[in-house]
Amino acid sequence: MTAVLLFTGYATSFAETGQAATVTAAASAVAEKITAVRVKGNRRIENAAILQSARVKAGDLLELDKVEADLRAIYKLGHFQDVQAQTEQAPGGVVLEYIVVEKPVVREIKIEGAKEITPDKVRAAVEIKPNSIFSAKELQKSILKVKKLYSDEGYYLAEVVGDTSRRSETELNVIIRVKEGKKVLIKTISFDGNRGFKDKKLKKAMETSEQW
């Protein structure tokens, strides 16, 4: 018989925001003896690599704070978008199971809509690389870098969005979609309310410059 979940899982938002997820007991814990510690749900990452980061061992008493610490340690490995723990009754105590959901692996970076700047150049600006573990945070960084790439070339109105498409449960493609818009040439840069510095000095400090 499987007991109710002891802890809520650490969702992807924990990794992306850096905020500690709330860990709550779903049932009153009794200090039972742990007869075995197992891992479920992993496909690419070996059990030994996961359990190496866990401090709770067979023979220990079941203590919520120690299991919570293990959940955090396993999550911080960076391979999982969700980590949970549950217990299963066994002769002489309970089996503790850590249930993980692996982050998908990126197989391909697809560029759509890039014409004035070559797709290869856009792809080079994307921080996510094929065969790496997908990160929503890295995708957002990539979008900003592609926007800057277009801005540097004078396409200030370019729109860039990032998307993903699933290949399987464990693999996905990253798609960068671009609407380039028209190239903008800046004729004049003027400053309103500037008293402390000369306009010429401020213009030198700007990345954007007059092109006419």
PDB file of C-alpha atoms in Angstrom:
ATOM      1  CA  MET A   1       0.000   0.000   0.000  1.00  0.00           C
ATOM      2  CA  THR A   2       1.354   3.424  -0.954  1.00  0.00           C
ATOM      3  CA  ALA A   3       1.046   6.291   1.485  1.00  0.00           C
ATOM      4  CA  VAL A   4      -0.044   9.760   0.529  1.00  0.00           C
ATOM      5  CA  LEU A   5       2.644  12.118  -0.732  1.00  0.00           C
ATOM      6  CA  LEU A   6       4.750  13.466   2.076  1.00  0.00           C
ATOM      7  CA  PHE A   7       5.803  16.571   0.189  1.00  0.00           C
ATOM      8  CA  THR A   8       4.662  18.800  -2.585  1.00  0.00           C
ATOM      9  CA  GLY A   9       7.072  18.761  -5.515  1.00  0.00           C
ATOM     10  CA  TYR A  10       9.448  21.548  -6.432  1.00  0.00           C
ATOM     11  CA  ALA A  11       8.012  22.904  -9.650  1.00  0.00           C
ATOM     12  CA  THR A  12       9.945  24.503 -12.472  1.00  0.00           C
ATOM     13  CA  SER A  13       9.105  27.960 -11.095  1.00  0.00           C
ATOM     14  CA  PHE A  14      11.430  27.235  -8.153  1.00  0.00           C
ATOM     15  CA  ALA A  15      14.386  27.021 -10.542  1.00  0.00           C
ATOM     16  CA  GLU A  16      13.359  29.939 -12.728  1.00  0.00           C
ATOM     17  CA  THR A  17      12.585  32.418  -9.951  1.00  0.00           C
ATOM     18  CA  GLY A  18      15.070  31.218  -7.362  1.00  0.00           C
ATOM     19  CA  GLN A  19      12.336  31.255  -4.722  1.00  0.00           C
ATOM     20  CA  ALA A  20      12.119  28.403  -2.252  1.00  0.00           C
ATOM     21  CA  ALA A  21       9.050  26.291  -2.834  1.00  0.00           C
ATOM     22  CA  THR A  22       6.828  25.553   0.114  1.00  0.00           C
ATOM     23  CA  VAL A  23       7.265  22.054   1.471  1.00  0.00           C
ATOM     24  CA  THR A  24       4.251  20.760   3.392  1.00  0.00           C
ATOM     25  CA  ALA A  25       3.482  17.524   5.125  1.00  0.00           C
ATOM     26  CA  ALA A  26       0.419  15.862   3.648  1.00  0.00           C
ATOM     27  CA  ALA A  27       0.128  13.457   6.536  1.00  0.00           C
ATOM     28  CA  SER A  28       1.357  13.275  10.090  1.00  0.00           C
ATOM     29  CA  ALA A  29       4.691  11.525  10.022  1.00  0.00           C
ATOM     30  CA  VAL A  30       5.593   8.718  12.348  1.00  0.00           C
ATOM     31  CA  ALA A  31       9.295   8.081  12.880  1.00  0.00           C
ATOM     32  CA  GLU A  32       9.307   4.759  11.090  1.00  0.00           C
ATOM     33  CA  LYS A  33      12.415   2.965   9.993  1.00  0.00           C
ATOM     34  CA  ILE A  34      13.348   3.339   6.315  1.00  0.00           C
ATOM     35  CA  THR A  35      14.030  -0.090   4.847  1.00  0.00           C
ATOM     36  CA  ALA A  36      15.063   1.151   1.375  1.00  0.00           C
ATOM     37  CA  VAL A  37      15.439   4.359  -0.647  1.00  0.00           C
ATOM     38  CA  ARG A  38      14.460   4.229  -4.320  1.00  0.00           C
ATOM     39  CA  VAL A  39      14.136   6.532  -7.313  1.00  0.00           C
ATOM     40  CA  LYS A  40      11.301   6.515  -9.863  1.00  0.00           C
ATOM     41  CA  GLY A  41      10.658   8.407 -13.065  1.00  0.00           C
ATOM     42  CA  ASN A  42      14.246   8.905 -14.217  1.00  0.00           C
ATOM     43  CA  ARG A  43      15.172   7.945 -17.776  1.00  0.00           C
ATOM     44  CA  ARG A  44      18.545   9.511 -18.569  1.00  0.00           C
ATOM     45  CA  ILE A  45      19.952  10.143 -15.111  1.00  0.00           C
ATOM     46  CA  GLU A  46      21.141   7.022 -13.277  1.00  0.00           C
ATOM     47  CA  ASN A  47      19.793   6.101  -9.848  1.00  0.00           C
ATOM     48  CA  ALA A  48      23.268   6.247  -8.341  1.00  0.00           C
ATOM     49  CA  ALA A  49      23.790   9.851  -9.467  1.00  0.00           C
ATOM     50  CA  ILE A  50      20.500  10.894  -7.843  1.00  0.00           C
ATOM     51  CA  LEU A  51      20.928   8.943  -4.625  1.00  0.00           C
ATOM     52  CA  GLN A  52      24.457  10.263  -4.230  1.00  0.00           C
ATOM     53  CA  SER A  53      22.979  13.687  -3.490  1.00  0.00           C
ATOM     54  CA  ALA A  54      20.503  12.246  -0.948  1.00  0.00           C
ATOM     55  CA  ARG A  55      21.553  11.958   2.691  1.00  0.00           C
ATOM     56  CA  VAL A  56      18.699   9.759   3.886  1.00  0.00           C
ATOM     57  CA  LYS A  57      19.741   6.105   3.816  1.00  0.00           C
ATOM     58  CA  ALA A  58      18.193   2.734   4.502  1.00  0.00           C
ATOM     59  CA  GLY A  59      18.194   2.154   8.253  1.00  0.00           C
ATOM     60  CA  ASP A  60      17.481   5.799   9.104  1.00  0.00           C
ATOM     61  CA  LEU A  61      14.286   6.907  10.790  1.00  0.00           C
ATOM     62  CA  LEU A  62      11.848   8.780   8.590  1.00  0.00           C
ATOM     63  CA  GLU A  63      12.204  12.501   9.384  1.00  0.00           C
ATOM     64  CA  LEU A  64      10.435  15.123   7.315  1.00  0.00           C
ATOM     65  CA  ASP A  65      13.155  17.781   7.521  1.00  0.00           C
ATOM     66  CA  LYS A  66      15.794  15.359   6.212  1.00  0.00           C
ATOM     67  CA  VAL A  67      13.612  14.247   3.309  1.00  0.00           C
ATOM     68  CA  GLU A  68      12.914  17.913   2.547  1.00  0.00           C
ATOM     69  CA  ALA A  69      16.672  18.548   2.403  1.00  0.00           C
ATOM     70  CA  ASP A  70      17.053  15.632   0.000  1.00  0.00           C
ATOM     71  CA  LEU A  71      14.328  16.997  -2.275  1.00  0.00           C
ATOM     72  CA  ARG A  72      16.128  20.307  -2.460  1.00  0.00           C
ATOM     73  CA  ALA A  73      19.476  18.661  -3.123  1.00  0.00           C
ATOM     74  CA  ILE A  74      18.050  16.471  -5.903  1.00  0.00           C
ATOM     75  CA  TYR A  75      16.298  19.442  -7.482  1.00  0.00           C
ATOM     76  CA  LYS A  76      19.488  21.499  -7.411  1.00  0.00           C
ATOM     77  CA  LEU A  77      21.180  18.906  -9.620  1.00  0.00           C
ATOM     78  CA  GLY A  78      19.452  20.836 -12.413  1.00  0.00           C
ATOM     79  CA  HIS A  79      18.117  17.822 -14.307  1.00  0.00           C
ATOM     80  CA  PHE A  80      14.545  17.814 -13.000  1.00  0.00           C
ATOM     81  CA  GLN A  81      11.465  19.983 -13.347  1.00  0.00           C
ATOM     82  CA  ASP A  82       9.687  18.251 -10.483  1.00  0.00           C
ATOM     83  CA  VAL A  83      10.766  16.204  -7.459  1.00  0.00           C
ATOM     84  CA  GLN A  84       8.456  14.530  -4.968  1.00  0.00           C
ATOM     85  CA  ALA A  85       8.689  11.975  -2.190  1.00  0.00           C
ATOM     86  CA  GLN A  86       6.338   9.247  -1.035  1.00  0.00           C
ATOM     87  CA  THR A  87       6.451   6.256   1.273  1.00  0.00           C
ATOM     88  CA  GLU A  88       5.280   2.711   0.838  1.00  0.00           C
ATOM     89  CA  GLN A  89       4.667   0.348   3.720  1.00  0.00           C
ATOM     90  CA  ALA A  90       7.094  -2.555   3.870  1.00  0.00           C
ATOM     91  CA  PRO A  91       7.978  -5.287   6.365  1.00  0.00           C
ATOM     92  CA  GLY A  92       9.866  -3.640   9.199  1.00  0.00           C
ATOM     93  CA  GLY A  93       9.122  -0.046   8.173  1.00  0.00           C
ATOM     94  CA  VAL A  94       8.667   1.975   4.980  1.00  0.00           C
ATOM     95  CA  VAL A  95      10.275   2.308   1.575  1.00  0.00           C
ATOM     96  CA  LEU A  96      11.072   5.923   0.722  1.00  0.00           C
ATOM     97  CA  GLU A  97      10.698   6.793  -2.963  1.00  0.00           C
ATOM     98  CA  TYR A  98      11.927   9.931  -4.660  1.00  0.00           C
ATOM     99  CA  ILE A  99       9.847  10.554  -7.778  1.00  0.00           C
ATOM    100  CA  VAL A 100      11.447  12.784 -10.404  1.00  0.00           C
ATOM    101  CA  VAL A 101      10.340  14.316 -13.689  1.00  0.00           C
ATOM    102  CA  GLU A 102      13.321  15.019 -15.919  1.00  0.00           C
ATOM    103  CA  LYS A 103      13.675  18.230 -17.888  1.00  0.00           C
ATOM    104  CA  PRO A 104      13.485  17.566 -21.639  1.00  0.00           C
ATOM    105  CA  VAL A 105      16.577  17.624 -23.837  1.00  0.00           C
ATOM    106  CA  VAL A 106      16.792  20.112 -26.712  1.00  0.00           C
ATOM    107  CA  ARG A 107      17.389  18.314 -30.012  1.00  0.00           C
ATOM    108  CA  GLU A 108      17.112  21.123 -32.570  1.00  0.00           C
ATOM    109  CA  ILE A 109      17.048  24.933 -32.735  1.00  0.00           C
ATOM    110  CA  LYS A 110      14.692  26.115 -35.485  1.00  0.00           C
ATOM    111  CA  ILE A 111      14.710  29.694 -36.784  1.00  0.00           C
ATOM    112  CA  GLU A 112      11.633  31.039 -38.557  1.00  0.00           C
ATOM    113  CA  GLY A 113      11.211  34.399 -40.298  1.00  0.00           C
ATOM    114  CA  ALA A 114      14.879  35.396 -40.450  1.00  0.00           C
ATOM    115  CA  LYS A 115      15.701  36.834 -43.885  1.00  0.00           C
ATOM    116  CA  GLU A 116      17.687  40.056 -43.515  1.00  0.00           C
ATOM    117  CA  ILE A 117      19.907  38.323 -40.959  1.00  0.00           C
ATOM    118  CA  THR A 118      20.811  34.748 -41.813  1.00  0.00           C
ATOM    119  CA  PRO A 119      19.250  31.942 -39.744  1.00  0.00           C
ATOM    120  CA  ASP A 120      22.750  30.717 -38.848  1.00  0.00           C
ATOM    121  CA  LYS A 121      23.641  34.111 -37.386  1.00  0.00           C
ATOM    122  CA  VAL A 122      20.393  34.193 -35.408  1.00  0.00           C
ATOM    123  CA  ARG A 123      20.992  30.633 -34.216  1.00  0.00           C
ATOM    124  CA  ALA A 124      24.463  31.595 -33.012  1.00  0.00           C
ATOM    125  CA  ALA A 125      22.885  34.232 -30.745  1.00  0.00           C
ATOM    126  CA  VAL A 126      20.652  31.629 -29.085  1.00  0.00           C
ATOM    127  CA  GLU A 127      22.157  30.506 -25.775  1.00  0.00           C
ATOM    128  CA  ILE A 128      20.341  27.167 -25.764  1.00  0.00           C
ATOM    129  CA  LYS A 129      22.256  24.561 -27.725  1.00  0.00           C
ATOM    130  CA  PRO A 130      21.272  21.164 -29.169  1.00  0.00           C
ATOM    131  CA  ASN A 131      21.634  18.236 -26.757  1.00  0.00           C
ATOM    132  CA  SER A 132      21.440  20.538 -23.732  1.00  0.00           C
ATOM    133  CA  ILE A 133      18.810  20.417 -21.001  1.00  0.00           C
ATOM    134  CA  PHE A 134      15.966  22.826 -21.732  1.00  0.00           C
ATOM    135  CA  SER A 135      15.693  25.893 -19.525  1.00  0.00           C
ATOM    136  CA  ALA A 136      12.884  28.440 -19.817  1.00  0.00           C
ATOM    137  CA  LYS A 137      15.239  31.010 -18.287  1.00  0.00           C
ATOM    138  CA  GLU A 138      17.826  30.415 -21.014  1.00  0.00           C
ATOM    139  CA  LEU A 139      15.120  30.716 -23.659  1.00  0.00           C
ATOM    140  CA  GLN A 140      14.175  34.167 -22.380  1.00  0.00           C
ATOM    141  CA  LYS A 141      17.841  35.194 -22.425  1.00  0.00           C
ATOM    142  CA  SER A 142      18.085  33.961 -26.012  1.00  0.00           C
ATOM    143  CA  ILE A 143      15.073  36.023 -27.080  1.00  0.00           C
ATOM    144  CA  LEU A 144      16.696  39.169 -25.667  1.00  0.00           C
ATOM    145  CA  LYS A 145      19.984  38.405 -27.426  1.00  0.00           C
ATOM    146  CA  VAL A 146      18.250  37.923 -30.776  1.00  0.00           C
ATOM    147  CA  LYS A 147      16.349  41.198 -30.276  1.00  0.00           C
ATOM    148  CA  LYS A 148      19.652  42.958 -29.611  1.00  0.00           C
ATOM    149  CA  LEU A 149      21.155  41.354 -32.704  1.00  0.00           C
ATOM    150  CA  TYR A 150      18.387  42.873 -34.816  1.00  0.00           C
ATOM    151  CA  SER A 151      18.550  46.208 -33.010  1.00  0.00           C
ATOM    152  CA  ASP A 152      22.289  46.424 -33.692  1.00  0.00           C
ATOM    153  CA  GLU A 153      21.518  45.971 -37.391  1.00  0.00           C
ATOM    154  CA  GLY A 154      18.918  48.752 -37.367  1.00  0.00           C
ATOM    155  CA  TYR A 155      15.789  46.572 -37.043  1.00  0.00           C
ATOM    156  CA  TYR A 156      14.491  48.279 -33.923  1.00  0.00           C
ATOM    157  CA  LEU A 157      10.914  47.141 -34.529  1.00  0.00           C
ATOM    158  CA  ALA A 158      11.766  43.453 -34.854  1.00  0.00           C
ATOM    159  CA  GLU A 159       9.586  41.093 -32.818  1.00  0.00           C
ATOM    160  CA  VAL A 160      11.094  37.892 -31.446  1.00  0.00           C
ATOM    161  CA  VAL A 161       9.253  35.087 -29.663  1.00  0.00           C
ATOM    162  CA  GLY A 162      10.436  31.716 -28.429  1.00  0.00           C
ATOM    163  CA  ASP A 163       8.455  28.499 -28.494  1.00  0.00           C
ATOM    164  CA  THR A 164       8.953  24.759 -28.107  1.00  0.00           C
ATOM    165  CA  SER A 165       7.569  21.699 -29.850  1.00  0.00           C
ATOM    166  CA  ARG A 166       7.647  18.247 -28.287  1.00  0.00           C
ATOM    167  CA  ARG A 167       9.367  15.421 -30.113  1.00  0.00           C
ATOM    168  CA  SER A 168       8.732  12.925 -27.321  1.00  0.00           C
ATOM    169  CA  GLU A 169       8.257  12.854 -23.555  1.00  0.00           C
ATOM    170  CA  THR A 170      11.950  13.557 -23.066  1.00  0.00           C
ATOM    171  CA  GLU A 171      12.895  15.636 -26.134  1.00  0.00           C
ATOM    172  CA  LEU A 172      11.826  18.912 -27.712  1.00  0.00           C
ATOM    173  CA  ASN A 173      12.774  21.453 -30.364  1.00  0.00           C
ATOM    174  CA  VAL A 174      13.231  25.144 -29.628  1.00  0.00           C
ATOM    175  CA  ILE A 175      11.693  27.534 -32.167  1.00  0.00           C
ATOM    176  CA  ILE A 176      12.723  31.182 -32.507  1.00  0.00           C
ATOM    177  CA  ARG A 177      10.163  33.126 -34.561  1.00  0.00           C
ATOM    178  CA  VAL A 178      11.127  36.524 -35.935  1.00  0.00           C
ATOM    179  CA  LYS A 179       9.083  39.332 -37.493  1.00  0.00           C
ATOM    180  CA  GLU A 180      11.841  41.550 -38.770  1.00  0.00           C
ATOM    181  CA  GLY A 181       9.907  44.665 -39.766  1.00  0.00           C
ATOM    182  CA  LYS A 182      11.580  47.465 -41.655  1.00  0.00           C
ATOM    183  CA  LYS A 183      15.068  48.747 -41.044  1.00  0.00           C
ATOM    184  CA  VAL A 184      14.988  52.084 -39.245  1.00  0.00           C
ATOM    185  CA  LEU A 185      17.541  54.840 -39.884  1.00  0.00           C
ATOM    186  CA  ILE A 186      17.823  57.421 -37.121  1.00  0.00           C
ATOM    187  CA  LYS A 187      18.123  60.926 -38.518  1.00  0.00           C
ATOM    188  CA  THR A 188      18.448  62.987 -35.363  1.00  0.00           C
ATOM    189  CA  ILE A 189      18.886  62.334 -31.646  1.00  0.00           C
ATOM    190  CA  SER A 190      17.908  65.194 -29.364  1.00  0.00           C
ATOM    191  CA  PHE A 191      17.749  65.554 -25.577  1.00  0.00           C
ATOM    192  CA  ASP A 192      15.120  67.406 -23.609  1.00  0.00           C
ATOM    193  CA  GLY A 193      15.937  68.804 -20.178  1.00  0.00           C
ATOM    194  CA  ASN A 194      19.661  68.064 -20.395  1.00  0.00           C
ATOM    195  CA  ARG A 195      21.656  70.595 -18.353  1.00  0.00           C
ATOM    196  CA  GLY A 196      24.582  68.731 -16.824  1.00  0.00           C
ATOM    197  CA  PHE A 197      26.188  67.368 -19.992  1.00  0.00           C
ATOM    198  CA  LYS A 198      26.641  68.438 -23.564  1.00  0.00           C
ATOM    199  CA  ASP A 199      24.450  66.595 -26.093  1.00  0.00           C
ATOM    200  CA  LYS A 200      27.562  65.498 -27.969  1.00  0.00           C
ATOM    201  CA  LYS A 201      28.930  63.735 -24.879  1.00  0.00           C
ATOM    202  CA  LEU A 202      25.638  61.938 -24.240  1.00  0.00           C
ATOM    203  CA  LYS A 203      25.471  60.768 -27.848  1.00  0.00           C
ATOM    204  CA  LYS A 204      28.925  59.219 -27.568  1.00  0.00           C
ATOM    205  CA  ALA A 205      27.748  57.184 -24.561  1.00  0.00           C
ATOM    206  CA  MET A 206      24.790  55.734 -26.492  1.00  0.00           C
ATOM    207  CA  GLU A 207      24.864  52.515 -28.476  1.00  0.00           C
ATOM    208  CA  THR A 208      22.360  54.021 -30.929  1.00  0.00           C
ATOM    209  CA  SER A 209      23.743  56.698 -33.238  1.00  0.00           C
ATOM    210  CA  GLU A 210      22.517  59.078 -35.909  1.00  0.00           C
ATOM    211  CA  GLN A 211      22.803  57.479 -39.347  1.00  0.00           C
ATOM    212  CA  TRP A 212      21.986  60.401 -41.599  1.00  0.00           C
TER     213      TRP A 212
END
